[in-house]
PDB file of C-alpha atoms in Angstrom:
ATOM      1  CA  MET A   1      19.211 -38.038 -34.081  1.00 84.00           C
ATOM      2  CA  ASP A   2      20.126 -34.433 -33.329  1.00 87.00           C
ATOM      3  CA  ARG A   3      21.380 -33.672 -29.823  1.00 93.00           C
ATOM      4  CA  ILE A   4      20.634 -30.328 -28.178  1.00 97.00           C
ATOM      5  CA  THR A   5      22.122 -29.082 -24.913  1.00 97.00           C
ATOM      6  CA  ILE A   6      20.016 -26.775 -22.756  1.00 97.00           C
ATOM      7  CA  ASP A   7      21.636 -24.656 -20.064  1.00 97.00           C
ATOM      8  CA  LEU A   8      18.720 -23.966 -17.747  1.00 97.00           C
ATOM      9  CA  VAL A   9      19.291 -21.000 -15.443  1.00 98.00           C
ATOM     10  CA  SER A  10      16.993 -21.278 -12.440  1.00 98.00           C
ATOM     11  CA  ASP A  11      16.532 -20.975  -8.697  1.00 98.00           C
ATOM     12  CA  VAL A  12      14.910 -23.754  -6.674  1.00 98.00           C
ATOM     13  CA  VAL A  13      12.692 -21.262  -4.808  1.00 98.00           C
ATOM     14  CA  CYS A  14      11.241 -19.929  -8.066  1.00 98.00           C
ATOM     15  CA  PRO A  15       7.775 -21.422  -8.723  1.00 98.00           C
ATOM     16  CA  TRP A  16       7.962 -20.447 -12.396  1.00 98.00           C
ATOM     17  CA  CYS A  17      11.217 -22.431 -12.645  1.00 98.00           C
ATOM     18  CA  TYR A  18       9.498 -25.525 -11.238  1.00 98.00           C
ATOM     19  CA  LEU A  19       6.701 -24.975 -13.736  1.00 98.00           C
ATOM     20  CA  GLY A  20       9.233 -24.407 -16.536  1.00 98.00           C
ATOM     21  CA  LYS A  21      10.997 -27.675 -15.665  1.00 98.00           C
ATOM     22  CA  ALA A  22       7.749 -29.659 -15.835  1.00 98.00           C
ATOM     23  CA  ARG A  23       6.755 -28.020 -19.125  1.00 98.00           C
ATOM     24  CA  LEU A  24      10.193 -28.672 -20.614  1.00 98.00           C
ATOM     25  CA  GLU A  25       9.915 -32.349 -19.658  1.00 97.00           C
ATOM     26  CA  LEU A  26       6.590 -32.546 -21.505  1.00 98.00           C
ATOM     27  CA  ALA A  27       8.180 -30.869 -24.536  1.00 98.00           C
ATOM     28  CA  ILE A  28      11.133 -33.290 -24.487  1.00 97.00           C
ATOM     29  CA  ALA A  29       8.722 -36.247 -24.300  1.00 97.00           C
ATOM     30  CA  GLU A  30       6.892 -34.857 -27.344  1.00 97.00           C
ATOM     31  CA  VAL A  31      10.040 -34.694 -29.499  1.00 97.00           C
ATOM     32  CA  GLN A  32      11.908 -37.702 -28.067  1.00 95.00           C
ATOM     33  CA  ASP A  33      11.808 -39.561 -31.401  1.00 95.00           C
ATOM     34  CA  GLU A  34      13.294 -36.563 -33.224  1.00 93.00           C
ATOM     35  CA  VAL A  35      15.674 -34.809 -30.812  1.00 95.00           C
ATOM     36  CA  SER A  36      17.907 -35.878 -27.926  1.00 95.00           C
ATOM     37  CA  VAL A  37      18.200 -33.298 -25.133  1.00 97.00           C
ATOM     38  CA  ASP A  38      20.835 -32.817 -22.417  1.00 97.00           C
ATOM     39  CA  ILE A  39      20.112 -30.406 -19.558  1.00 97.00           C
ATOM     40  CA  ASN A  40      22.719 -28.557 -17.525  1.00 97.00           C
ATOM     41  CA  TRP A  41      21.294 -26.773 -14.474  1.00 98.00           C
ATOM     42  CA  ARG A  42      22.805 -23.316 -13.930  1.00 98.00           C
ATOM     43  CA  PRO A  43      22.415 -21.343 -10.688  1.00 98.00           C
ATOM     44  CA  TYR A  44      20.574 -18.106 -10.056  1.00 98.00           C
ATOM     45  CA  GLN A  45      19.609 -16.514  -6.750  1.00 98.00           C
ATOM     46  CA  LEU A  46      16.365 -14.589  -6.461  1.00 97.00           C
ATOM     47  CA  ASN A  47      17.153 -13.697  -2.841  1.00 97.00           C
ATOM     48  CA  PRO A  48      20.940 -13.593  -2.444  1.00 97.00           C
ATOM     49  CA  ASP A  49      20.595 -11.238   0.537  1.00 97.00           C
ATOM     50  CA  TYR A  50      18.622 -13.718   2.677  1.00 98.00           C
ATOM     51  CA  PRO A  51      20.649 -14.827   5.733  1.00 97.00           C
ATOM     52  CA  PRO A  52      21.834 -18.468   6.006  1.00 95.00           C
ATOM     53  CA  GLU A  53      19.019 -19.254   8.470  1.00 97.00           C
ATOM     54  CA  GLY A  54      16.404 -17.885   6.035  1.00 98.00           C
ATOM     55  CA  VAL A  55      13.483 -15.520   6.587  1.00 98.00           C
ATOM     56  CA  ASP A  56       9.770 -15.734   7.377  1.00 98.00           C
ATOM     57  CA  GLN A  57       8.552 -16.704   3.904  1.00 98.00           C
ATOM     58  CA  GLN A  58       4.932 -15.585   4.254  1.00 97.00           C
ATOM     59  CA  VAL A  59       5.884 -12.147   5.608  1.00 97.00           C
ATOM     60  CA  GLU A  60       8.720 -11.451   3.163  1.00 97.00           C
ATOM     61  CA  LEU A  61       6.862 -12.669   0.077  1.00 97.00           C
ATOM     62  CA  ALA A  62       3.762 -10.636   0.933  1.00 97.00           C
ATOM     63  CA  LYS A  63       6.010  -7.563   1.198  1.00 96.00           C
ATOM     64  CA  LYS A  64       7.658  -8.336  -2.125  1.00 95.00           C
ATOM     65  CA  LEU A  65       4.360  -8.921  -3.965  1.00 96.00           C
ATOM     66  CA  GLY A  66       2.548  -5.893  -2.559  1.00 97.00           C
ATOM     67  CA  GLY A  67       0.447  -7.452   0.204  1.00 98.00           C
ATOM     68  CA  LYS A  68      -1.132 -10.741   1.238  1.00 97.00           C
ATOM     69  CA  ASP A  69      -4.086 -10.441  -1.171  1.00 98.00           C
ATOM     70  CA  LYS A  70      -1.780 -10.113  -4.175  1.00 98.00           C
ATOM     71  CA  MET A  71       0.365 -12.974  -2.894  1.00 98.00           C
ATOM     72  CA  ASP A  72      -2.707 -15.194  -2.517  1.00 98.00           C
ATOM     73  CA  GLN A  73      -3.888 -14.301  -6.042  1.00 98.00           C
ATOM     74  CA  ALA A  74      -0.463 -15.142  -7.495  1.00 98.00           C
ATOM     75  CA  HIS A  75      -0.428 -18.440  -5.612  1.00 98.00           C
ATOM     76  CA  ALA A  76      -3.928 -19.393  -6.776  1.00 98.00           C
ATOM     77  CA  HIS A  77      -2.869 -18.759 -10.381  1.00 98.00           C
ATOM     78  CA  LEU A  78       0.315 -20.818  -9.969  1.00 98.00           C
ATOM     79  CA  LYS A  79      -1.582 -23.660  -8.287  1.00 98.00           C
ATOM     80  CA  SER A  80      -3.896 -23.992 -11.283  1.00 98.00           C
ATOM     81  CA  LEU A  81      -0.961 -23.920 -13.727  1.00 98.00           C
ATOM     82  CA  GLY A  82       0.907 -26.445 -11.578  1.00 98.00           C
ATOM     83  CA  ALA A  83      -2.056 -28.815 -11.501  1.00 98.00           C
ATOM     84  CA  GLU A  84      -1.940 -28.954 -15.329  1.00 97.00           C
ATOM     85  CA  VAL A  85       1.575 -30.451 -15.248  1.00 97.00           C
ATOM     86  CA  GLY A  86       1.388 -32.579 -12.102  1.00 97.00           C
ATOM     87  CA  ILE A  87       2.800 -30.111  -9.546  1.00 98.00           C
ATOM     88  CA  ALA A  88       0.931 -29.909  -6.224  1.00 98.00           C
ATOM     89  CA  PHE A  89       2.031 -26.460  -5.037  1.00 98.00           C
ATOM     90  CA  ASP A  90       1.481 -25.993  -1.283  1.00 98.00           C
ATOM     91  CA  PHE A  91       2.530 -22.396  -0.734  1.00 98.00           C
ATOM     92  CA  GLU A  92       0.985 -22.183   2.752  1.00 98.00           C
ATOM     93  CA  ALA A  93       3.343 -24.946   3.931  1.00 98.00           C
ATOM     94  CA  ILE A  94       6.461 -22.891   3.127  1.00 98.00           C
ATOM     95  CA  LYS A  95       7.436 -21.284   6.430  1.00 98.00           C
ATOM     96  CA  VAL A  96      11.089 -20.459   5.715  1.00 98.00           C
ATOM     97  CA  GLY A  97      12.328 -18.490   2.724  1.00 98.00           C
ATOM     98  CA  PRO A  98      15.835 -19.976   2.401  1.00 98.00           C
ATOM     99  CA  ASN A  99      19.087 -18.692   1.049  1.00 98.00           C
ATOM    100  CA  THR A 100      19.687 -21.143  -1.829  1.00 98.00           C
ATOM    101  CA  LEU A 101      23.486 -20.933  -2.061  1.00 98.00           C
ATOM    102  CA  ASP A 102      24.013 -24.356  -0.438  1.00 98.00           C
ATOM    103  CA  ALA A 103      21.225 -25.904  -2.531  1.00 98.00           C
ATOM    104  CA  HIS A 104      23.042 -24.684  -5.652  1.00 98.00           C
ATOM    105  CA  ARG A 105      26.304 -26.142  -4.344  1.00 98.00           C
ATOM    106  CA  LEU A 106      24.518 -29.485  -3.982  1.00 98.00           C
ATOM    107  CA  ILE A 107      23.177 -29.226  -7.548  1.00 98.00           C
ATOM    108  CA  HIS A 108      26.721 -28.511  -8.775  1.00 98.00           C
ATOM    109  CA  TRP A 109      28.157 -31.554  -6.971  1.00 98.00           C
ATOM    110  CA  ALA A 110      25.347 -33.744  -8.303  1.00 98.00           C
ATOM    111  CA  GLY A 111      26.228 -32.568 -11.810  1.00 98.00           C
ATOM    112  CA  GLN A 112      29.755 -33.863 -11.316  1.00 97.00           C
ATOM    113  CA  GLU A 113      28.235 -37.342 -10.861  1.00 97.00           C
ATOM    114  CA  SER A 114      25.948 -37.224 -13.914  1.00 97.00           C
ATOM    115  CA  ARG A 115      23.264 -35.136 -15.605  1.00 96.00           C
ATOM    116  CA  GLU A 116      20.654 -37.635 -14.392  1.00 97.00           C
ATOM    117  CA  THR A 117      21.781 -37.266 -10.762  1.00 98.00           C
ATOM    118  CA  GLN A 118      21.755 -33.495 -11.105  1.00 98.00           C
ATOM    119  CA  THR A 119      18.220 -33.439 -12.490  1.00 97.00           C
ATOM    120  CA  ARG A 120      17.116 -35.817  -9.714  1.00 98.00           C
ATOM    121  CA  VAL A 121      18.519 -33.465  -7.057  1.00 98.00           C
ATOM    122  CA  VAL A 122      16.867 -30.449  -8.700  1.00 98.00           C
ATOM    123  CA  ASP A 123      13.547 -32.300  -8.796  1.00 98.00           C
ATOM    124  CA  LEU A 124      13.817 -33.292  -5.120  1.00 98.00           C
ATOM    125  CA  LEU A 125      14.719 -29.717  -4.104  1.00 98.00           C
ATOM    126  CA  PHE A 126      11.737 -28.241  -5.955  1.00 98.00           C
ATOM    127  CA  LYS A 127       9.410 -30.863  -4.486  1.00 98.00           C
ATOM    128  CA  ALA A 128      10.787 -30.402  -0.958  1.00 98.00           C
ATOM    129  CA  ASN A 129      10.293 -26.645  -1.083  1.00 98.00           C
ATOM    130  CA  PHE A 130       7.038 -26.281  -3.011  1.00 98.00           C
ATOM    131  CA  GLU A 131       5.115 -29.456  -2.206  1.00 98.00           C
ATOM    132  CA  GLN A 132       6.424 -30.473   1.229  1.00 98.00           C
ATOM    133  CA  GLY A 133       7.269 -27.120   2.838  1.00 98.00           C
ATOM    134  CA  ARG A 134      10.751 -28.310   3.845  1.00 98.00           C
ATOM    135  CA  ASN A 135      13.529 -25.776   4.412  1.00 98.00           C
ATOM    136  CA  ILE A 136      16.015 -26.343   1.579  1.00 98.00           C
ATOM    137  CA  GLY A 137      18.433 -23.939   3.249  1.00 98.00           C
ATOM    138  CA  ASP A 138      18.837 -26.443   6.087  1.00 98.00           C
ATOM    139  CA  ASN A 139      21.832 -28.784   5.791  1.00 98.00           C
ATOM    140  CA  ALA A 140      19.880 -31.697   7.305  1.00 98.00           C
ATOM    141  CA  VAL A 141      17.279 -31.400   4.521  1.00 98.00           C
ATOM    142  CA  LEU A 142      19.994 -31.072   1.868  1.00 98.00           C
ATOM    143  CA  LEU A 143      21.734 -34.182   3.206  1.00 98.00           C
ATOM    144  CA  ASP A 144      18.494 -36.190   3.073  1.00 98.00           C
ATOM    145  CA  ILE A 145      17.940 -35.057  -0.521  1.00 98.00           C
ATOM    146  CA  ALA A 146      21.530 -35.901  -1.476  1.00 98.00           C
ATOM    147  CA  THR A 147      21.130 -39.374   0.039  1.00 98.00           C
ATOM    148  CA  GLU A 148      17.798 -39.944  -1.734  1.00 98.00           C
ATOM    149  CA  ALA A 149      19.417 -38.964  -5.038  1.00 98.00           C
ATOM    150  CA  GLY A 150      22.169 -41.539  -4.501  1.00 98.00           C
ATOM    151  CA  LEU A 151      25.023 -39.219  -3.489  1.00 98.00           C
ATOM    152  CA  SER A 152      27.407 -40.108  -0.657  1.00 98.00           C
ATOM    153  CA  ARG A 153      26.025 -38.631   2.553  1.00 98.00           C
ATOM    154  CA  PRO A 154      29.440 -38.382   4.324  1.00 98.00           C
ATOM    155  CA  VAL A 155      31.008 -36.682   1.288  1.00 98.00           C
ATOM    156  CA  ILE A 156      28.193 -34.127   0.945  1.00 98.00           C
ATOM    157  CA  GLU A 157      28.190 -33.533   4.710  1.00 98.00           C
ATOM    158  CA  SER A 158      31.903 -32.781   4.582  1.00 98.00           C
ATOM    159  CA  LEU A 159      31.506 -30.459   1.582  1.00 98.00           C
ATOM    160  CA  LEU A 160      28.579 -28.572   3.115  1.00 98.00           C
ATOM    161  CA  SER A 161      30.495 -27.995   6.336  1.00 98.00           C
ATOM    162  CA  GLY A 162      33.079 -25.898   4.460  1.00 97.00           C
ATOM    163  CA  ASP A 163      32.923 -23.322   1.668  1.00 97.00           C
ATOM    164  CA  ALA A 164      33.711 -25.672  -1.242  1.00 97.00           C
ATOM    165  CA  ASP A 165      32.496 -24.257  -4.581  1.00 98.00           C
ATOM    166  CA  VAL A 166      30.836 -21.190  -3.031  1.00 98.00           C
ATOM    167  CA  ASN A 167      32.856 -18.981  -5.370  1.00 98.00           C
ATOM    168  CA  HIS A 168      32.054 -21.237  -8.330  1.00 98.00           C
ATOM    169  CA  VAL A 169      28.297 -20.878  -7.755  1.00 98.00           C
ATOM    170  CA  LEU A 170      28.504 -17.119  -7.170  1.00 98.00           C
ATOM    171  CA  SER A 171      30.600 -16.627 -10.314  1.00 98.00           C
ATOM    172  CA  GLU A 172      28.064 -18.612 -12.373  1.00 98.00           C
ATOM    173  CA  VAL A 173      25.238 -16.449 -11.007  1.00 98.00           C
ATOM    174  CA  GLU A 174      27.263 -13.342 -11.888  1.00 97.00           C
ATOM    175  CA  ALA A 175      27.994 -14.720 -15.377  1.00 96.00           C
ATOM    176  CA  ALA A 176      24.253 -15.213 -15.956  1.00 96.00           C
ATOM    177  CA  LYS A 177      23.595 -11.602 -14.960  1.00 96.00           C
ATOM    178  CA  GLN A 178      26.374 -10.396 -17.266  1.00 95.00           C
ATOM    179  CA  MET A 179      24.639 -12.289 -20.097  1.00 93.00           C
ATOM    180  CA  GLY A 180      21.504 -10.273 -19.381  1.00 92.00           C
ATOM    181  CA  VAL A 181      19.585 -12.851 -17.366  1.00 95.00           C
ATOM    182  CA  ASN A 182      17.436 -10.826 -14.948  1.00 92.00           C
ATOM    183  CA  GLY A 183      14.608 -13.296 -14.515  1.00 94.00           C
ATOM    184  CA  VAL A 184      14.289 -17.069 -14.387  1.00 98.00           C
ATOM    185  CA  PRO A 185      13.730 -19.647 -15.768  1.00 98.00           C
ATOM    186  CA  PHE A 186      16.043 -18.825 -18.659  1.00 98.00           C
ATOM    187  CA  PHE A 187      16.737 -21.478 -21.310  1.00 97.00           C
ATOM    188  CA  ILE A 188      19.897 -21.353 -23.434  1.00 96.00           C
ATOM    189  CA  PHE A 189      19.820 -23.810 -26.341  1.00 95.00           C
ATOM    190  CA  ASP A 190      23.221 -24.956 -27.634  1.00 95.00           C
ATOM    191  CA  GLN A 191      24.791 -21.764 -26.216  1.00 93.00           C
ATOM    192  CA  GLN A 192      23.178 -19.839 -29.073  1.00 92.00           C
ATOM    193  CA  TYR A 193      19.420 -19.403 -28.676  1.00 92.00           C
ATOM    194  CA  ALA A 194      17.714 -18.048 -25.570  1.00 94.00           C
ATOM    195  CA  VAL A 195      14.143 -18.403 -24.326  1.00 94.00           C
ATOM    196  CA  SER A 196      12.971 -16.623 -21.182  1.00 95.00           C
ATOM    197  CA  GLY A 197      10.107 -17.676 -18.913  1.00 96.00           C
ATOM    198  CA  ALA A 198       8.065 -20.831 -18.339  1.00 96.00           C
ATOM    199  CA  GLN A 199       6.881 -21.249 -21.923  1.00 96.00           C
ATOM    200  CA  PRO A 200       4.093 -23.718 -22.817  1.00 96.00           C
ATOM    201  CA  PRO A 201       5.270 -27.247 -23.740  1.00 97.00           C
ATOM    202  CA  ALA A 202       4.191 -26.854 -27.375  1.00 96.00           C
ATOM    203  CA  GLU A 203       6.351 -23.735 -27.797  1.00 96.00           C
ATOM    204  CA  LEU A 204       9.369 -25.410 -26.218  1.00 96.00           C
ATOM    205  CA  ALA A 205       8.848 -28.486 -28.401  1.00 96.00           C
ATOM    206  CA  ASN A 206       8.691 -26.259 -31.504  1.00 95.00           C
ATOM    207  CA  ALA A 207      11.880 -24.483 -30.431  1.00 94.00           C
ATOM    208  CA  LEU A 208      13.637 -27.839 -30.073  1.00 96.00           C
ATOM    209  CA  ARG A 209      12.448 -28.943 -33.524  1.00 95.00           C
ATOM    210  CA  GLU A 210      13.493 -25.646 -35.153  1.00 94.00           C
ATOM    211  CA  ILE A 211      16.965 -25.733 -33.604  1.00 94.00           C
ATOM    212  CA  ALA A 212      17.438 -29.380 -34.596  1.00 93.00           C
ATOM    213  CA  LYS A 213      16.369 -28.506 -38.148  1.00 93.00           C
ATOM    214  CA  ALA A 214      18.786 -25.563 -38.278  1.00 91.00           C
ATOM    215  CA  LYS A 215      21.627 -27.782 -37.025  1.00 90.00           C
ATOM    216  CA  ALA A 216      20.868 -30.439 -39.628  1.00 88.00           C
ATOM    217  CA  GLU A 217      20.846 -27.833 -42.407  1.00 90.00           C
ATOM    218  CA  ALA A 218      24.125 -26.322 -41.213  1.00 87.00           C
ATOM    219  CA  LEU A 219      25.676 -29.787 -41.219  1.00 86.00           C
ATOM    220  CA  ARG A 220      24.428 -30.463 -44.746  1.00 88.00           C
ATOM    221  CA  ASN A 221      25.883 -27.159 -45.942  1.00 90.00           C
ATOM    222  CA  LEU A 222      29.261 -28.095 -44.449  1.00 86.00           C
ATOM    223  CA  ASN A 223      29.210 -31.313 -46.434  1.00 75.00           C
TER     224      ASN A 223
END
């Protein structure tokens, strides 16, 4: 079976990234008998200028989207798309717009354990922010998520208290921008093919099949 690695550039406060994750999982389930997929989560920050304590989410987002009416329209649209893939968006519950640097550090540390642990942490962060209205910029919330994902609470507490891997995360964000990533989610298949945006599951499944087919043909030509 062909194996494809996806580097998924995302931010855990991006609703389209949460949607893209759910749609990708549906696509992977569709092709699971044909293609094996590994996911590496890569950081991006939509709001790198937010202070460590965060901002008033409802106020700042309304400003960014051109007023409360436009924000509410965008949220209604996302809620309906989320419902199709099992996401219960609760935008009204999000009081704090966090700086996600520490969340990305946690994702990085989880990845050092295993891809499965990393994906579990990403899933818990998305759910905490978008479905439970928890502040994922708060160390106490990050520690609870780390513990739930099976990471060592004392180790993560110690790491969060310092600046371990801050530069690593920031350099990865910068590398994504240098590659031309200016919006997320951004999918990089086998470090060769790029897909931008939360594409429908069928399109992602087709992309996986096409890449697997191209890899198989390239291998045959080598032989």
